[in-house]
Protein backbone atom coordinates (compact mmCIF):
# COMPACT_ATOMS: atom_id res chain seq x y z
CA ALA A 1 88.40 131.99 97.15
CA GLN A 2 90.03 134.76 95.16
CA GLY A 3 93.30 132.87 95.07
CA VAL A 4 91.54 129.79 93.83
CA ASP A 5 89.63 131.76 91.22
CA GLN A 6 92.90 133.18 89.92
CA GLY A 7 94.16 129.66 89.50
CA SER A 8 90.93 128.00 88.49
CA SER A 9 92.69 126.38 85.56
CA PRO A 10 95.89 125.42 87.34
CA THR A 11 97.63 122.98 85.07
CA PRO A 12 97.41 125.10 81.90
CA ARG A 13 99.13 127.86 83.83
CA VAL A 14 101.90 125.43 84.59
CA GLU A 15 102.12 124.25 81.02
CA PRO A 16 102.88 126.25 77.97
CA ASN A 17 104.66 129.34 79.25
CA GLY A 18 105.22 128.51 82.89
CA PRO A 19 103.09 129.19 85.97
CA THR A 20 101.99 132.72 86.79
CA HIS A 21 100.42 132.23 90.23
CA PRO A 22 102.73 131.64 93.25
CA VAL A 23 100.76 128.58 94.34
CA PHE A 24 101.23 126.91 90.99
CA ILE A 25 104.87 127.90 90.75
CA ALA A 26 105.30 125.77 93.86
CA LEU A 27 103.15 122.97 92.43
CA ALA A 28 104.74 122.94 88.99
CA GLU A 29 107.74 120.81 89.93
CA THR A 30 105.54 118.33 91.80
CA VAL A 31 103.21 118.00 88.81
CA ARG A 32 106.16 117.48 86.47
CA ARG A 33 107.88 114.97 88.73
CA HIS A 34 104.93 112.82 89.67
CA GLY A 35 102.40 113.45 86.93
CA GLY A 36 99.90 114.57 89.54
CA GLY A 37 98.54 111.05 89.97
CA GLY A 38 96.72 110.90 86.67
CA GLY A 39 95.46 113.04 83.85
CA GLU A 40 95.77 113.36 80.10
CA HIS A 41 98.84 114.79 78.42
CA GLN A 42 98.84 117.54 75.84
CA SER A 43 99.20 116.56 72.19
CA GLY A 44 102.58 115.04 71.54
CA GLY A 45 102.87 113.86 75.14
CA ALA A 46 104.97 116.86 76.17
CA GLY A 47 104.53 118.64 79.45
CA PRO A 48 102.61 117.64 82.57
CA PRO A 49 99.16 116.09 82.21
CA THR A 50 95.99 118.10 82.04
CA ASN A 51 92.98 117.31 84.20
CA THR A 52 95.28 116.30 87.04
CA PRO A 53 94.09 115.77 90.63
CA PHE A 54 94.87 119.42 91.24
CA ASP A 55 92.42 120.39 88.51
CA ARG A 56 89.77 118.11 89.97
CA LEU A 57 90.14 119.60 93.44
CA ILE A 58 89.55 123.03 91.95
CA GLN A 59 86.50 121.69 90.12
CA ALA A 60 85.17 120.34 93.42
CA PHE A 61 85.64 123.73 95.03
CA GLU A 62 83.73 125.39 92.21
CA LEU A 63 80.97 122.78 92.43
CA ASP A 64 80.64 123.49 96.15
CA GLN A 65 79.73 127.07 95.30
CA THR A 66 76.78 126.12 93.10
CA LEU A 67 75.47 122.68 94.08
CA HIS A 68 74.18 122.19 97.62
CA HIS A 69 71.60 119.41 97.22
CA TYR A 70 72.37 116.11 95.51
CA GLN A 71 69.80 114.09 93.60
CA THR A 72 71.38 110.70 92.82
CA TRP A 73 74.06 108.37 94.12
CA ASP A 74 75.96 108.67 90.84
CA GLN A 75 75.94 112.46 91.11
CA LEU A 76 77.30 112.24 94.64
CA VAL A 77 79.99 109.73 93.69
CA HIS A 78 81.05 112.03 90.84
CA TYR A 79 81.51 114.81 93.38
CA CYS A 80 83.70 112.46 95.42
CA THR A 81 85.85 111.76 92.35
CA LEU A 82 86.58 115.48 92.29
CA SER A 83 86.83 116.24 96.00
CA ALA A 84 88.24 113.06 97.57
CA ASP A 85 89.82 110.70 95.04
CA PRO A 86 92.46 113.23 93.91
CA VAL A 87 93.90 113.34 97.43
CA GLY A 88 94.60 109.62 97.39
CA ARG A 89 96.04 109.83 93.90
CA ILE A 90 98.40 112.61 94.96
CA VAL A 91 99.52 110.56 97.97
CA LEU A 92 100.25 107.54 95.77
CA ALA A 93 102.17 109.67 93.27
CA LEU A 94 104.25 111.32 95.99
CA ALA A 95 104.99 107.89 97.47
CA GLY A 96 106.46 106.81 94.14
CA TYR A 97 103.51 104.92 92.68
CA ALA A 98 103.02 106.53 89.28
CA ASP A 99 99.66 106.37 87.53
CA THR A 100 100.64 103.66 85.06
CA PRO A 101 98.80 100.58 83.76
CA GLU A 102 100.85 98.48 86.19
CA ASN A 103 99.47 100.48 89.12
CA ALA A 104 95.89 100.73 87.85
CA GLN A 105 94.62 98.40 90.56
CA LEU A 106 96.26 100.49 93.28
CA TYR A 107 94.61 103.63 91.96
CA ALA A 108 91.22 101.93 91.70
CA MET A 109 91.47 100.80 95.33
CA SER A 110 92.59 104.27 96.38
CA ASP A 111 89.63 105.85 94.59
CA ALA A 112 87.21 103.45 96.27
CA THR A 113 88.67 104.18 99.70
CA CYS A 114 88.68 107.94 99.26
CA THR A 115 85.11 107.97 97.96
CA ALA A 116 84.05 105.84 100.93
CA LEU A 117 85.78 108.21 103.34
CA GLN A 118 84.02 111.21 101.82
CA LEU A 119 80.63 109.48 101.93
CA THR A 120 81.20 108.42 105.53
CA ASN A 121 81.87 112.03 106.43
CA HIS A 122 78.63 113.06 104.74
CA TRP A 123 76.58 110.44 106.61
CA GLN A 124 78.22 111.39 109.90
CA ASP A 125 77.51 115.09 109.41
CA VAL A 126 73.98 114.98 107.97
CA ARG A 127 72.55 117.17 110.71
CA ARG A 128 75.41 119.69 110.77
CA ASP A 129 75.47 120.03 106.98
CA LEU A 130 71.69 120.43 106.86
CA LEU A 131 71.19 122.96 109.64
CA GLU A 132 74.44 124.92 109.55
CA LYS A 133 75.37 124.87 105.87
CA ASP A 134 72.13 124.04 104.02
CA ARG A 135 73.98 121.21 102.28
CA ILE A 136 72.27 117.88 101.66
CA TYR A 137 74.35 114.99 100.40
CA VAL A 138 71.62 112.39 100.88
CA PRO A 139 70.62 111.65 97.24
CA SER A 140 67.01 112.80 97.26
CA ALA A 141 65.85 111.28 93.96
CA ASP A 142 67.28 107.84 94.75
CA THR A 143 66.03 107.75 98.34
CA GLY A 144 62.75 109.59 97.87
CA VAL A 145 63.70 111.90 100.74
CA THR A 146 63.51 115.51 99.61
CA PRO A 147 65.33 118.37 101.34
CA GLU A 148 62.00 119.56 102.73
CA VAL A 149 61.24 116.16 104.22
CA LEU A 150 64.73 115.88 105.71
CA LYS A 151 64.42 119.29 107.35
CA ASP A 152 61.04 118.33 108.75
CA TRP A 153 62.38 115.05 110.14
CA ALA A 154 65.25 116.89 111.82
CA THR A 155 62.73 118.63 114.10
CA ARG A 156 61.01 115.37 115.09
CA THR A 157 63.64 113.73 117.25
CA ASN A 158 61.39 111.20 118.97
CA ASP A 159 58.80 110.68 116.25
CA PRO A 160 58.83 107.11 114.88
CA GLU A 161 57.28 108.33 111.63
CA ALA A 162 60.46 110.33 111.03
CA ARG A 163 63.02 108.05 112.65
CA ILE A 164 62.03 104.73 111.05
CA PRO A 165 62.22 105.83 107.38
CA TYR A 166 65.41 107.82 108.02
CA ILE A 167 67.11 104.88 109.72
CA LYS A 168 66.10 102.56 106.88
CA MET A 169 67.45 105.01 104.32
CA MET A 170 70.73 105.55 106.17
CA ARG A 171 71.31 101.82 106.57
CA GLU A 172 71.11 101.40 102.81
CA LEU A 173 73.61 104.21 102.29
CA VAL A 174 75.94 102.68 104.88
CA ILE A 175 75.79 99.30 103.13
CA ARG A 176 76.70 100.87 99.79
CA THR A 177 79.54 102.80 101.38
CA ASN A 178 80.90 99.72 103.13
CA LYS A 179 81.14 97.95 99.76
CA LEU A 180 83.53 100.67 98.63
CA TYR A 181 85.68 100.15 101.72
CA GLU A 182 85.79 96.44 100.92
CA LYS A 183 86.97 97.21 97.40
CA GLY A 184 89.78 99.39 98.70
CA LYS A 185 90.72 97.29 101.74
CA PRO A 186 93.72 95.44 100.16
CA LEU A 187 95.46 98.69 99.19
CA ALA A 188 97.54 99.21 102.33
CA SER A 189 99.03 95.71 102.18
CA LYS A 190 100.26 96.33 98.63
CA LEU A 191 102.21 99.49 99.54
CA ASP A 192 105.63 99.75 101.16
CA ARG A 193 106.07 100.30 104.90
CA GLY A 194 106.65 104.02 104.46
CA ILE A 195 103.09 104.69 103.31
CA GLY A 196 101.10 101.48 103.82
CA PRO A 197 100.36 101.94 107.55
CA VAL A 198 99.25 105.53 106.99
CA VAL A 199 96.87 104.45 104.24
CA TRP A 200 95.62 101.66 106.49
CA LEU A 201 94.97 104.16 109.30
CA PHE A 202 92.81 106.37 107.10
CA GLY A 203 90.78 103.46 105.80
CA ALA A 204 90.38 101.84 109.21
CA GLY A 205 89.40 105.16 110.75
CA GLY A 206 86.69 105.67 108.16
CA ARG A 207 85.35 102.16 108.63
CA SER A 208 85.30 102.71 112.38
CA VAL A 209 83.17 105.82 111.92
CA LEU A 210 80.85 103.87 109.63
CA ARG A 211 80.52 101.18 112.32
CA ALA A 212 79.82 103.91 114.88
CA ILE A 213 76.97 105.11 112.66
CA GLU A 214 75.58 101.57 112.61
CA ARG A 215 76.01 101.07 116.37
CA GLY A 216 74.22 104.36 116.94
CA GLY A 217 71.24 103.03 115.02
CA CYS A 218 71.87 105.13 111.89
CA THR A 219 70.27 108.13 113.61
CA THR A 220 72.76 110.71 112.35
CA LEU A 221 70.01 113.22 111.59
CA TRP A 222 69.64 113.72 115.35
CA LYS A 223 72.98 112.68 116.84
CA ARG A 224 76.46 112.84 115.34
CA PRO A 225 78.48 109.67 116.02
CA THR A 226 82.14 109.97 116.99
CA LEU A 227 85.01 107.63 117.77
CA THR A 228 85.86 107.05 121.42
CA PRO A 229 89.40 107.81 122.65
CA SER A 230 90.00 104.08 123.13
CA VAL A 231 89.13 103.33 119.50
CA LYS A 232 91.40 106.13 118.30
CA ALA A 233 94.23 104.82 120.49
CA TRP A 234 93.74 101.30 119.15
CA LEU A 235 93.87 102.52 115.57
CA LEU A 236 97.09 104.44 116.17
CA ALA A 237 98.66 101.50 118.00
CA ARG A 238 97.70 99.11 115.22
CA ALA A 239 99.21 101.42 112.61
CA TRP A 240 102.43 101.75 114.64
CA ILE A 241 102.72 97.98 115.08
CA THR A 242 102.18 97.52 111.37
CA THR A 243 105.14 99.81 110.62
CA ARG A 244 107.33 97.57 112.79
CA LEU A 245 106.16 94.30 111.27
CA HIS A 246 105.63 95.30 107.63
């Protein structure tokens, strides 16, 4: 954490007088070359952009230190724009797809996919996050399920009065998350064969986990769903075949 704190404003350290932290010395050339997958430039347009994905990842780290319980869907999605979307934007930039108006659709699909992946992880790990980390990503104000209620339900594994409302709530969250996957689904087919299959694999893997949540009855508060080895093998095989046929 200390290293992150020292670089908590990474891009400015890269900008006017050169980077001062070893991590950002290494990142400086990447930021300059690819524009970091988005961000606003300093006045005059000189230098690498500010508020790049690297900045947002640092902001997500800082948010993790102070915010453990989320109230609304919009608040949670905003967190995903800081913690997940930048990763996809960096991947696109490194693959040669600059953040330009011509590629705006690609970036929008990437953002939707990355947000969906992050949300899927949250729904999969509700119990672990709650009991081991005291983190609650279920938006309490939107769902009407407070942290206290969620903790109480977690102790009532076979109680219909806990299971039925939780399942109903989780199904709604799964539906909203699946809509994001649908928005991002065309992305892989629009990328070249060097990166398209990899992007497809991430998206398909996330959707498979979301389907596993549904097949498990949306009972993630009591049992964490996982992908079977056969599903993982199928996903890898499909991605490999795609690289040969793309």
